[in-house]
PDB file of C-alpha atoms and ligand atoms in Angstrom:
ATOM      1  CA  MET A   1       0.000   0.000   0.000  1.00  0.00           C
ATOM      2  CA  ILE A   2       1.192   3.479  -0.888  1.00  0.00           C
ATOM      3  CA  HIS A   3       0.035   6.412   1.180  1.00  0.00           C
ATOM      4  CA  ALA A   4      -1.779   9.109  -0.800  1.00  0.00           C
ATOM      5  CA  LEU A   5      -0.388  12.318   0.645  1.00  0.00           C
ATOM      6  CA  GLN A   6      -2.118  15.537  -0.314  1.00  0.00           C
ATOM      7  CA  TYR A   7      -0.038  18.475  -1.567  1.00  0.00           C
ATOM      8  CA  PRO A   8      -1.396  22.023  -1.574  1.00  0.00           C
ATOM      9  CA  ASP A   9      -0.788  22.606  -5.287  1.00  0.00           C
ATOM     10  CA  ARG A  10       0.766  21.157  -8.402  1.00  0.00           C
ATOM     11  CA  VAL A  11       4.084  23.012  -8.042  1.00  0.00           C
ATOM     12  CA  THR A  12       4.665  21.461  -4.631  1.00  0.00           C
ATOM     13  CA  LEU A  13       3.527  18.082  -5.896  1.00  0.00           C
ATOM     14  CA  GLU A  14       5.944  18.163  -8.824  1.00  0.00           C
ATOM     15  CA  LYS A  15       8.788  19.290  -6.581  1.00  0.00           C
ATOM     16  CA  ALA A  16       8.250  16.353  -4.231  1.00  0.00           C
ATOM     17  CA  MET A  17       7.353  13.779  -6.939  1.00  0.00           C
ATOM     18  CA  SER A  18       6.446  11.375  -4.190  1.00  0.00           C
ATOM     19  CA  PRO A  19       4.718   8.253  -5.589  1.00  0.00           C
ATOM     20  CA  GLY A  20       1.038   8.335  -4.709  1.00  0.00           C
ATOM     21  CA  GLY A  21       1.062  12.046  -3.819  1.00  0.00           C
ATOM     22  CA  PHE A  22      -1.790  14.131  -5.166  1.00  0.00           C
ATOM     23  CA  CYS A  23      -3.319  17.585  -5.282  1.00  0.00           C
ATOM     24  CA  LEU A  24      -6.822  18.774  -6.065  1.00  0.00           C
ATOM     25  CA  GLU A  25      -7.486  21.485  -8.616  1.00  0.00           C
ATOM     26  CA  PRO A  26     -11.025  22.861  -8.516  1.00  0.00           C
ATOM     27  CA  ARG A  27     -12.808  23.188 -11.827  1.00  0.00           C
ATOM     28  CA  ARG A  28     -15.228  25.926 -12.740  1.00  0.00           C
ATOM     29  CA  VAL A  29     -18.228  23.771 -12.009  1.00  0.00           C
ATOM     30  CA  ALA A  30     -18.857  23.516  -8.268  1.00  0.00           C
ATOM     31  CA  GLY A  31     -18.021  20.107  -6.829  1.00  0.00           C
ATOM     32  CA  LEU A  32     -15.754  19.072  -9.706  1.00  0.00           C
ATOM     33  CA  TYR A  33     -11.989  18.692  -9.336  1.00  0.00           C
ATOM     34  CA  GLU A  34      -8.981  17.441 -11.208  1.00  0.00           C
ATOM     35  CA  LEU A  35      -7.144  15.012  -8.970  1.00  0.00           C
ATOM     36  CA  VAL A  36      -3.536  15.303 -10.138  1.00  0.00           C
ATOM     37  CA  TYR A  37      -1.383  12.457  -8.844  1.00  0.00           C
ATOM     38  CA  VAL A  38       2.041  10.912  -9.141  1.00  0.00           C
ATOM     39  CA  CYS A  39       1.669   7.309 -10.294  1.00  0.00           C
ATOM     40  CA  PRO A  40       1.905   5.055  -7.235  1.00  0.00           C
ATOM     41  CA  CYS A  41       4.174   2.559  -9.049  1.00  0.00           C
ATOM     42  CA  GLY A  42       7.181   4.854  -8.826  1.00  0.00           C
ATOM     43  CA  CYS A  43       7.575   5.514 -12.557  1.00  0.00           C
ATOM     44  CA  GLY A  44       7.369   9.270 -12.051  1.00  0.00           C
ATOM     45  CA  VAL A  45       4.458   9.826 -14.427  1.00  0.00           C
ATOM     46  CA  ILE A  46       1.808  12.340 -13.448  1.00  0.00           C
ATOM     47  CA  GLY A  47      -1.813  11.564 -14.181  1.00  0.00           C
ATOM     48  CA  ARG A  48      -5.069  13.395 -13.718  1.00  0.00           C
ATOM     49  CA  LEU A  49      -8.555  12.217 -12.938  1.00  0.00           C
ATOM     50  CA  LEU A  50     -11.831  14.077 -13.165  1.00  0.00           C
ATOM     51  CA  VAL A  51     -13.539  13.586  -9.818  1.00  0.00           C
ATOM     52  CA  GLY A  52     -16.801  14.733  -8.297  1.00  0.00           C
ATOM     53  CA  ASP A  53     -17.227  15.542  -4.619  1.00  0.00           C
ATOM     54  CA  GLY A  54     -19.675  12.885  -3.534  1.00  0.00           C
ATOM     55  CA  HIS A  55     -20.765  11.976  -7.025  1.00  0.00           C
ATOM     56  CA  LYS A  56     -19.507  10.626 -10.323  1.00  0.00           C
ATOM     57  CA  PRO A  57     -19.504  13.422 -12.917  1.00  0.00           C
ATOM     58  CA  GLY A  58     -21.266  12.784 -16.190  1.00  0.00           C
ATOM     59  CA  GLY A  59     -20.000  13.718 -19.627  1.00  0.00           C
ATOM     60  CA  ASP A  60     -17.603  12.269 -22.176  1.00  0.00           C
ATOM     61  CA  ARG A  61     -14.467  11.972 -20.032  1.00  0.00           C
ATOM     62  CA  PRO A  62     -13.905   9.058 -17.696  1.00  0.00           C
ATOM     63  CA  SER A  63     -14.648  10.204 -14.168  1.00  0.00           C
ATOM     64  CA  TRP A  64     -14.591   9.054 -10.586  1.00  0.00           C
ATOM     65  CA  ASN A  65     -16.714   9.423  -7.508  1.00  0.00           C
ATOM     66  CA  TRP A  66     -14.599  11.020  -4.754  1.00  0.00           C
ATOM     67  CA  ASN A  67     -15.697  10.693  -1.130  1.00  0.00           C
ATOM     68  CA  GLY A  68     -14.758  14.331  -0.481  1.00  0.00           C
ATOM     69  CA  SER A  69     -11.993  13.542   2.016  1.00  0.00           C
ATOM     70  CA  ARG A  70      -8.566  15.131   1.500  1.00  0.00           C
ATOM     71  CA  GLU A  71      -6.932  13.141   4.295  1.00  0.00           C
ATOM     72  CA  GLU A  72      -8.457   9.747   3.492  1.00  0.00           C
ATOM     73  CA  PRO A  73      -9.640   9.992  -0.105  1.00  0.00           C
ATOM     74  CA  THR A  74     -11.512   7.134  -1.718  1.00  0.00           C
ATOM     75  CA  LEU A  75     -12.278   6.928  -5.428  1.00  0.00           C
ATOM     76  CA  GLN A  76     -14.675   4.716  -7.303  1.00  0.00           C
ATOM     77  CA  PRO A  77     -14.254   2.888  -9.611  1.00  0.00           C
ATOM     78  CA  SER A  78     -10.655   1.616  -9.759  1.00  0.00           C
ATOM     79  CA  VAL A  79      -7.816   3.586 -11.346  1.00  0.00           C
ATOM     80  CA  ASN A  80      -6.043   2.145 -14.369  1.00  0.00           C
ATOM     81  CA  HIS A  81      -2.915   4.184 -15.065  1.00  0.00           C
ATOM     82  CA  VAL A  82      -1.698   3.797 -18.667  1.00  0.00           C
ATOM     83  CA  ASP A  83      -2.045   0.037 -18.465  1.00  0.00           C
ATOM     84  CA  HIS A  84       0.773  -0.482 -15.982  1.00  0.00           C
ATOM     85  CA  TRP A  85      -0.749   0.239 -12.603  1.00  0.00           C
ATOM     86  CA  HIS A  86      -4.266  -0.869 -11.803  1.00  0.00           C
ATOM     87  CA  GLY A  87      -5.692  -0.500  -8.365  1.00  0.00           C
ATOM     88  CA  TYR A  88      -7.818   1.484  -5.976  1.00  0.00           C
ATOM     89  CA  LEU A  89      -7.526   4.654  -3.982  1.00  0.00           C
ATOM     90  CA  ARG A  90      -9.150   3.694  -0.702  1.00  0.00           C
ATOM     91  CA  SER A  91      -9.161   5.608   2.574  1.00  0.00           C
ATOM     92  CA  GLY A  92      -5.954   7.444   1.683  1.00  0.00           C
ATOM     93  CA  TYR A  93      -4.019   4.476   0.325  1.00  0.00           C
ATOM     94  CA  TRP A  94      -3.326   3.217  -3.186  1.00  0.00           C
ATOM     95  CA  VAL A  95      -4.001  -0.507  -3.215  1.00  0.00           C
ATOM     96  CA  LEU A  96      -3.163  -2.851  -6.062  1.00  0.00           C
ATOM     97  CA  ALA A  97      -6.160  -4.533  -7.654  1.00  0.00           C
TER      98      ALA A  97
HETATM   99 ZN1   ZN B   1       3.585   4.224 -12.975  1.00  0.00          ZN
END
């Protein structure tokens, strides 16, 4: 399990480049965020997920339901990062599927 540590912004996140670290960037629509994260596998790739606070956003892009917690975030469904890391973000930890 890799701890998902929240960073205040993308600059800080990219400076740390800690696997599993993330930051939340609010979108214009209330309750929607980009969850920017460093791939938990350690490859150093940054990904982004469209998440909704307490709901799964609609629309064309893949999206995730976020439980609204910054300390112990949970996403549904699972996260499949460019076909090399597939798992879950659950209660603040990245867990392999
Ligand atoms: Zn990776």
